[in-house]
Amino acid sequence: MTETGMLGSAPYIRLRAGPEGPVVEGLSRWQSTPAPGGAAIGMMRGAWAWDGVQLVAEVDGFGFYSLFVYEKQGEVMVSPSLLELVAQGADTTRDELALAVFHRVGIFINDETPLKHVRVLPPGGRLVWRAGRMEITGGAEMPVSQRISRDDAVDGMISLFGQAVRRILTHCDGPIVLPLSGGRDSRHILLELLHQGRAPEACVTFHHNGYAFNSEAQAARALCQRAGIAHDVLGYARPRLADATRAMALTGLCADEHAQMMPLHDYFAQRDVIGFDGIAGDILTNPDDWADDFYKLAEKGDYRGIALGMIKGHGGVISRSEWGQGAGPVYSPGRDDEVLDHMGRAIAQYADAPDPYQMFWMFHRTRREINFVPQAILSPARQVFTPYLDPEFARFCLSLPYSVTKDQMLHDDAIARGFPEMSDIPYQEGFDQPAAGRCGIGHKWRNLQAAWQVSGALRPERRLRSTLGWVKAHPQLTRVHGAVYDLHQLCLDGLDATRARDIQRLAAEFAHMSPARLISDRLEARG
């Protein structure tokens, strides 16, 4: 889907029972992207169909495509855009508990959104509406721990991932451009593509350090040099608030990330290519450095303790050092116990999984926030494939016992064993991180202009004061996170059909005004 479609007049269907039969508005049929050959491959999908009697809407088996559903008093609307539902008249009563969770851990959990009457379809979700009655089925499949040695787990990852990419390439007709980071997930995709004789047309890495490569861009460049592949680096500074506004619209007010990735969005908008994304690769092999402590808490049945640890961890990341408490006390004070109970119950539903924290992270943060990278950031691509979501590969990884994944080296070992010729190239942590580049007066002026536009569109009665507020540092949160949470709050304040269109319109204006220069450095393909 193009950005124009997501930021204005997004597809939707609206149904309500009438005295002479169903009243229908919008598109009777829609799909995010065709399922190639109907194959169960690594691809996120959403679709609906109205046959005159019954509406059926569905998402992929893992539910990574966010299809938003509004339901109230027998009326139902479905769209890939939450803002479109609001623009079409959806009730905007807030879900205060869902927002309190968002303020504390930066994600919406379960199938919740900022709005009480809007939800997303669950994993493998299927909605059926008929004669004013709606039923939704689906849910995450609970893995059963397998008995397997570490050595066999490494071999299993190698063979099943190769099979996943092979399935995709059977249906992948067109030039490939691969977003390449300095980590494991995209590197594994690149090496497997090369192994199967489908080298990408180019790899692309974004960073925000001008001409001085950060460690991620250095690692990606070293890999492309060795492979002889073209490598584009997107390093120019950009007006952060403008990109945050666009990301906020693309993600339907459901994420506090992705502004930093808008250069990648613009890069794909200029090309008719197929994209790949490494979503879920990290979470399928081991969530993060907190996983061991959380696994021990899960063994004790202390799911509330896991929630508390997540809140403290996220608060530490987004806060100024002297604050440390995160966004919760700022935007939704007094709800800590309620949030802990709510999150604890959400984690506890995976008590029987090999690693409950992994399952929670997979089906809540990865599914509900990181999913917007292939769904929204890479949306201008012809198709976006997500090989780690190949059903067979993902189920294999989710069923691995924690003893096999706990050292966080499983993915490293699989890549090294599968592709020994590239094993000497370090990941990003093996490169020096240069000092952050200094932004010139022109960049600061563009940021000020963006703040003036946002304030004029969303807070015109306090335009000057609001603009100055964007420029100065947030008193509790880091400058970047403070701006995002303030913007999120501002978008929700007085949200109605008019404001939804204002947000879409503002995001579209920023898209048309996006910087013309994207590629700060290019390595040409060899031979």
XYZ file of C-alpha atoms in Angstrom:
527
model
C 0.000 0.000 0.000
C 1.328 3.447 -0.849
C 1.734 6.186 1.713
C -0.973 8.193 -0.018
C -3.403 5.371 0.677
C -2.404 5.094 4.322
C -2.411 8.822 5.046
C -5.660 9.804 3.412
C -8.737 7.961 2.165
C -7.403 4.613 3.335
C -9.488 1.572 2.369
C -12.327 0.666 4.704
C -15.658 -1.090 4.833
C -18.606 -0.075 7.010
C -21.670 -2.192 7.681
C -24.789 -1.762 9.767
C -28.140 -3.466 9.776
C -30.959 -1.483 8.158
C -34.735 -2.003 7.858
C -34.331 -3.208 4.278
C -31.101 -5.118 4.770
C -27.436 -4.286 5.442
C -26.207 -0.770 4.689
C -22.708 -0.906 3.174
C -20.094 1.780 2.589
C -16.531 1.543 1.329
C -14.825 -1.322 -0.474
C -16.592 -4.670 -0.585
C -13.287 -6.480 -1.160
C -9.745 -5.588 -0.168
C -6.446 -7.292 0.546
C -3.147 -5.870 1.700
C -1.214 -7.952 -0.799
C -2.038 -11.126 -2.691
C -0.970 -14.365 -1.033
C 1.336 -15.775 -3.732
C -0.103 -19.048 -4.920
C -2.028 -19.269 -1.651
C 1.194 -20.581 -0.114
C 1.864 -20.424 3.614
C 5.043 -18.367 3.349
C 6.642 -15.600 5.349
C 4.339 -12.706 4.570
C 1.995 -10.538 6.632
C -1.503 -10.244 5.215
C -4.891 -8.696 5.882
C -8.058 -8.942 3.817
C -11.845 -8.705 3.865
C -14.708 -9.686 1.573
C -18.415 -8.801 1.620
C -20.681 -11.087 -0.428
C -23.927 -9.231 0.124
C -24.889 -11.267 3.171
C -21.761 -11.830 5.210
C -18.523 -9.949 5.859
C -15.370 -11.993 6.468
C -12.093 -10.313 7.475
C -8.870 -12.202 8.143
C -5.197 -11.716 8.976
C -2.148 -13.950 8.718
C -1.644 -16.857 11.084
C 0.569 -14.930 13.484
C -1.637 -11.813 13.331
C 1.278 -9.532 12.519
C -0.792 -7.481 10.087
C -2.751 -4.894 12.078
C -6.290 -4.855 10.700
C -8.313 -2.440 12.831
C -11.906 -3.300 13.713
C -14.520 -0.893 15.086
C -17.686 -2.319 16.557
C -20.494 -0.601 18.449
C -24.239 -1.208 18.628
C -24.312 -3.599 15.695
C -22.205 -1.427 13.392
C -18.789 -2.632 12.251
C -15.964 -0.989 10.321
C -12.676 -2.526 9.208
C -9.589 -0.745 7.887
C -5.789 -0.994 7.948
C -5.861 2.585 9.293
C -7.203 3.495 12.731
C -7.343 7.140 11.694
C -9.553 6.226 8.751
C -12.040 4.586 11.116
C -12.123 7.782 13.153
C -12.461 9.899 10.016
C -15.491 7.765 9.103
C -17.135 8.488 12.456
C -15.890 5.829 14.895
C -16.500 6.548 18.584
C -13.244 7.943 19.999
C -13.768 7.095 23.666
C -10.303 6.330 24.968
C -9.192 3.036 26.413
C -7.509 4.520 29.465
C -6.020 1.244 30.678
C -4.547 0.453 27.263
C -3.041 3.939 27.182
C -1.626 3.540 30.687
C 0.164 0.384 29.519
C 1.445 2.227 26.446
C 2.816 5.035 28.599
C 4.729 2.533 30.743
C 6.110 0.048 28.215
C 5.677 1.799 24.851
C 3.339 -0.815 23.334
C -0.323 -1.765 23.195
C -0.892 -5.310 24.396
C -3.430 -7.998 23.557
C -5.562 -6.594 20.713
C -5.979 -3.145 22.303
C -5.601 0.305 20.755
C -5.892 3.838 22.182
C -9.643 3.660 21.555
C -12.127 1.590 23.545
C -14.207 0.495 20.568
C -11.323 -0.259 18.176
C -9.295 -3.471 18.281
C -7.001 -5.372 15.939
C -7.674 -8.917 14.839
C -5.842 -11.573 16.893
C -3.267 -14.047 15.528
C -4.960 -16.045 12.789
C -7.932 -13.780 13.406
C -11.169 -14.213 11.500
C -14.080 -11.799 11.771
C -17.544 -12.765 10.575
C -20.355 -10.157 10.540
C -23.867 -11.113 9.531
C -27.167 -9.312 10.140
C -25.694 -6.989 12.751
C -23.892 -9.700 14.727
C -20.107 -10.039 14.809
C -17.901 -12.927 15.886
C -14.098 -12.900 16.064
C -12.048 -16.070 16.430
C -8.311 -16.689 16.614
C -5.447 -16.547 19.052
C -1.799 -17.430 19.393
C -0.955 -21.096 19.006
C 0.741 -22.387 22.174
C 4.047 -24.149 21.391
C 5.083 -27.372 23.085
C 8.717 -27.592 24.147
C 10.685 -30.011 22.011
C 13.529 -32.229 23.134
C 16.500 -31.161 21.075
C 20.224 -30.665 21.491
C 21.875 -27.316 20.940
C 23.705 -28.721 17.914
C 20.484 -29.945 16.316
C 18.808 -26.617 17.069
C 21.533 -24.812 15.103
C 21.143 -27.210 12.178
C 17.369 -26.860 12.339
C 17.577 -23.089 12.115
C 19.910 -23.293 9.125
C 17.811 -25.764 7.146
C 14.371 -24.350 7.995
C 15.386 -20.771 7.294
C 16.829 -21.820 3.956
C 13.546 -23.570 3.219
C 11.591 -20.443 4.218
C 13.578 -18.224 1.841
C 13.294 -20.840 -0.915
C 9.491 -20.833 -0.570
C 9.459 -17.059 -0.858
C 11.736 -16.940 -3.899
C 9.379 -19.289 -5.735
C 6.839 -16.441 -5.697
C 9.257 -13.485 -5.743
C 9.266 -12.002 -9.229
C 11.154 -8.736 -9.397
C 14.208 -6.854 -8.165
C 14.945 -7.143 -4.453
C 16.169 -4.368 -2.168
C 17.119 -5.469 1.332
C 17.211 -3.124 4.343
C 20.462 -4.226 6.011
C 21.296 -3.432 9.623
C 24.406 -4.309 11.590
C 22.678 -7.195 13.362
C 21.804 -10.824 12.751
C 18.354 -10.856 11.224
C 18.911 -8.975 7.962
C 22.426 -10.432 7.605
C 20.984 -13.953 7.673
C 18.470 -12.978 4.979
C 21.212 -11.524 2.776
C 23.496 -14.529 3.112
C 20.660 -16.946 2.362
C 19.605 -14.936 -0.701
C 23.187 -15.061 -1.960
C 23.379 -18.775 -1.232
C 20.263 -19.351 -3.328
C 21.532 -17.226 -6.221
C 19.189 -14.236 -5.784
C 21.458 -11.369 -4.868
C 19.561 -8.185 -4.023
C 19.739 -5.319 -6.458
C 20.987 -3.294 -3.491
C 21.096 -3.195 0.279
C 20.149 -0.042 2.166
C 21.040 1.152 5.655
C 19.715 4.253 7.392
C 21.444 6.166 10.157
C 21.519 9.795 11.276
C 25.190 10.660 11.508
C 25.876 12.458 8.255
C 28.855 11.147 6.308
C 30.429 9.480 9.355
C 29.145 5.905 9.396
C 27.830 4.680 12.727
C 28.719 1.149 13.790
C 25.615 -0.299 12.127
C 26.381 1.246 8.756
C 30.015 0.130 9.051
C 28.987 -3.499 9.611
C 26.519 -3.408 6.722
C 29.090 -1.830 4.388
C 31.716 -4.453 5.258
C 29.265 -7.213 4.371
C 28.277 -5.596 1.054
C 31.901 -4.999 0.113
C 32.705 -8.654 0.665
C 29.647 -9.770 -1.320
C 30.122 -7.214 -4.114
C 26.600 -5.817 -3.674
C 25.501 -2.209 -4.093
C 24.956 -0.503 -0.730
C 23.085 2.759 -0.181
C 23.490 4.605 3.116
C 20.817 7.110 4.161
C 22.669 9.390 6.542
C 21.305 12.881 6.123
C 19.774 14.589 9.148
C 16.024 15.133 8.894
C 13.356 17.133 10.756
C 12.505 14.645 13.495
C 9.054 15.988 14.378
C 7.950 15.845 10.741
C 8.989 12.212 10.509
C 7.399 11.444 13.887
C 4.094 12.874 12.640
C 4.202 10.734 9.515
C 5.070 7.636 11.547
C 2.267 8.396 14.019
C -0.248 8.475 11.166
C 1.143 5.352 9.485
C 0.973 3.357 12.731
C -2.502 4.534 13.739
C -1.316 6.095 17.028
C -0.204 2.611 18.130
C 3.589 2.982 18.346
C 6.212 5.210 19.943
C 8.875 4.219 17.399
C 9.659 4.322 13.664
C 10.210 8.055 13.080
C 13.892 7.252 12.626
C 13.008 4.880 9.785
C 11.138 7.332 7.562
C 14.179 7.797 5.269
C 13.777 4.105 4.456
C 10.100 4.680 3.667
C 10.990 7.495 1.260
C 13.736 5.400 -0.339
C 11.293 2.603 -1.186
C 8.737 5.123 -2.430
C 11.177 6.005 -5.221
C 11.607 2.410 -6.411
C 9.444 -0.368 -7.822
C 11.081 -3.206 -5.911
C 10.394 -6.098 -3.553
C 11.468 -5.730 0.066
C 12.445 -8.169 2.786
C 12.242 -7.546 6.513
C 13.836 -9.426 9.412
C 10.962 -8.981 11.861
C 10.894 -11.562 14.687
C 14.354 -12.975 14.006
C 15.747 -11.707 17.294
C 12.736 -12.607 19.419
C 12.645 -16.170 18.081
C 16.166 -16.884 19.329
C 16.195 -14.933 22.627
C 14.360 -11.725 23.535
C 16.982 -9.563 25.286
C 19.374 -9.209 28.202
C 16.471 -9.291 30.687
C 15.246 -12.676 29.473
C 17.083 -14.787 32.050
C 15.725 -12.873 35.036
C 12.237 -12.956 33.562
C 12.459 -16.681 32.847
C 13.253 -17.296 36.508
C 10.275 -15.150 37.529
C 8.063 -17.149 35.148
C 9.218 -20.381 36.803
C 7.939 -18.935 40.080
C 4.666 -17.829 38.493
C 5.523 -14.172 39.185
C 4.140 -12.631 35.989
C 3.439 -9.359 37.729
C 7.153 -9.233 38.546
C 7.983 -9.595 34.856
C 5.631 -6.706 34.081
C 7.307 -4.558 36.744
C 10.736 -5.316 35.301
C 9.575 -4.365 31.820
C 8.145 -1.081 33.080
C 11.349 -0.186 34.901
C 13.455 -1.123 31.894
C 11.425 0.943 29.455
C 11.289 3.873 31.883
C 15.056 3.868 32.141
C 15.460 3.973 28.371
C 13.107 6.888 27.669
C 13.773 9.037 30.759
C 16.242 11.766 31.541
C 18.775 10.430 34.046
C 17.444 12.495 36.933
C 13.881 11.258 36.336
C 14.014 7.550 35.470
C 10.286 6.851 35.920
C 9.223 6.871 32.305
C 6.086 8.365 30.775
C 3.488 6.728 33.034
C 3.513 9.243 35.899
C 3.457 12.085 33.334
C 0.564 11.032 31.087
C -1.484 8.512 33.101
C -0.585 8.872 36.773
C -1.997 6.676 39.505
C -2.566 3.539 37.406
C 0.575 1.528 38.230
C -1.128 -1.329 40.116
C -3.863 -1.633 37.502
C -1.275 -1.830 34.731
C 0.807 -4.429 36.570
C -2.249 -6.642 37.062
C -3.329 -6.232 33.435
C 0.115 -6.959 32.027
C 0.631 -9.820 34.464
C -2.521 -11.525 33.179
C -1.393 -11.010 29.581
C 1.975 -12.651 30.271
C 0.416 -15.462 32.331
C -1.603 -16.692 29.357
C 1.700 -18.101 28.046
C 2.568 -19.926 31.273
C 2.769 -23.276 29.478
C 5.095 -22.057 26.703
C 8.783 -22.997 26.720
C 9.565 -19.340 27.464
C 6.543 -17.236 28.566
C 8.406 -13.931 28.238
C 9.471 -14.792 24.679
C 5.873 -15.555 23.719
C 4.620 -12.343 25.286
C 7.255 -10.276 23.504
C 6.565 -12.069 20.206
C 2.798 -11.593 20.218
C 2.639 -8.191 21.862
C 5.629 -5.944 21.148
C 6.849 -7.632 17.943
C 3.333 -8.246 16.651
C 1.852 -4.937 17.829
C 4.684 -2.416 17.256
C 7.601 -3.797 15.247
C 5.056 -5.124 12.738
C 4.578 -1.596 11.450
C 8.001 -1.751 9.788
C 6.939 -4.217 7.069
C 3.313 -3.042 7.170
C 3.832 0.724 7.092
C 7.462 1.828 6.786
C 8.136 -0.488 3.830
C 4.601 -0.117 2.451
C 5.676 1.556 -0.823
C 7.421 -1.688 -1.849
C 5.716 -3.918 -4.380
C 5.682 -6.722 -1.813
C 7.372 -7.236 1.552
C 8.451 -10.723 2.585
C 9.137 -11.679 6.203
C 10.969 -15.034 6.184
C 11.196 -15.386 9.973
C 7.389 -15.574 9.976
C 7.445 -18.671 7.809
C 5.078 -20.889 9.835
C 7.375 -23.912 9.997
C 10.450 -21.899 10.943
C 8.687 -19.762 13.554
C 6.993 -22.742 15.202
C 10.324 -24.566 15.375
C 11.991 -21.614 17.129
C 9.109 -20.983 19.538
C 9.203 -24.610 20.618
C 12.915 -24.570 21.498
C 13.559 -25.072 25.223
C 14.973 -22.074 27.034
C 18.152 -24.023 27.834
C 18.972 -23.915 24.109
C 18.384 -20.177 23.618
C 19.433 -18.656 26.951
C 23.011 -17.712 26.001
C 21.701 -15.505 23.131
C 24.218 -17.066 20.734
C 21.940 -19.433 18.833
C 21.487 -17.120 15.866
C 25.186 -16.233 15.776
C 26.071 -19.919 15.711
C 23.582 -20.708 12.951
C 24.897 -17.917 10.723
C 28.540 -18.824 11.382
C 27.957 -22.523 10.645
C 25.780 -21.887 7.613
C 28.000 -19.246 6.032
C 31.580 -19.694 7.285
C 33.009 -17.569 4.479
C 31.439 -14.470 6.096
C 31.927 -15.389 9.765
C 34.937 -13.087 10.226
C 32.907 -9.925 9.530
C 31.855 -8.457 12.893
C 28.352 -7.368 13.763
C 27.802 -3.726 14.681
C 29.146 -4.158 18.212
C 32.503 -5.043 16.672
C 32.907 -1.580 15.126
C 33.723 1.705 16.830
C 30.832 4.108 17.268
C 31.860 7.599 16.128
C 30.754 10.743 17.907
C 27.335 11.956 16.854
C 27.447 14.438 14.003
C 26.560 18.052 14.725
C 23.494 19.466 13.028
C 23.834 22.735 11.186
C 21.624 25.799 11.380
C 19.672 24.661 8.333
C 18.607 21.447 10.049
C 17.576 23.326 13.184
C 15.532 25.701 11.072
C 13.728 22.774 9.385
C 12.918 21.338 12.810
C 11.493 24.687 13.895
C 9.383 24.864 10.739
C 8.025 21.374 11.402
C 7.125 22.347 14.977
C 5.321 25.441 13.675
C 3.300 23.327 11.211
C 2.358 20.707 13.809
C 1.270 23.365 16.274
C -0.689 25.223 13.621
C -2.565 22.086 12.563
C -3.217 20.535 15.984
C -2.989 23.376 18.509
C -3.610 26.642 16.634
C -4.901 28.490 19.700
C -1.480 28.129 21.370
C 0.682 27.965 18.292
C 3.678 30.010 19.429
C 3.859 28.523 22.936
C 3.412 25.011 21.563
C 6.134 25.529 18.957
C 8.589 26.681 21.601
C 7.623 23.657 23.690
C 8.690 21.313 20.886
C 12.061 23.031 20.633
C 13.121 22.877 24.274
C 14.026 19.689 26.133
C 11.309 17.682 27.868
C 11.593 17.999 31.671
C 11.288 14.245 32.388
C 11.909 12.311 29.171
C 14.703 12.348 26.626
C 14.260 14.919 23.897
C 13.331 12.289 21.304
C 10.916 10.304 23.474
C 9.403 13.385 25.082
C 8.508 14.772 21.654
C 6.912 11.469 20.594
C 4.773 11.111 23.718
C 3.741 14.768 23.587
C 2.780 14.331 19.938
C 0.805 11.185 20.733
C -1.079 12.983 23.477
C -1.753 15.948 21.222
C -3.153 13.700 18.480
C -5.541 12.097 20.963
C -6.686 15.379 22.528
C -10.056 16.206 21.003
C -9.736 13.342 18.501
C -12.719 13.245 16.156
C -13.319 12.884 12.427
C -12.013 16.374 11.710
C -8.857 15.932 13.777
C -8.201 12.530 12.183
C -8.276 14.154 8.751
C -6.058 16.978 10.051
C -3.458 14.432 11.184
C -3.636 12.584 7.871
C -3.384 15.853 5.944
C -0.432 17.075 8.000
C 1.402 13.778 7.537
C 0.777 13.920 3.793
C 2.138 17.489 3.657
C 5.302 16.382 5.435
C 5.623 13.477 2.989
C 5.512 15.874 0.045
C 8.076 18.099 1.780
C 10.449 15.265 2.730
C 14.130 16.008 2.021
C 15.137 15.437 -1.574
C 18.532 14.070 -0.572
C 18.381 10.544 0.788
C 21.549 8.673 -0.183
C 24.572 10.128 1.605
C 26.950 7.397 0.411
C 26.726 4.648 -2.201
C 28.860 1.589 -2.848
C 28.440 0.384 -6.418
C 28.001 -3.302 -7.135
C 31.151 -5.127 -8.172
C 31.301 -6.736 -11.565
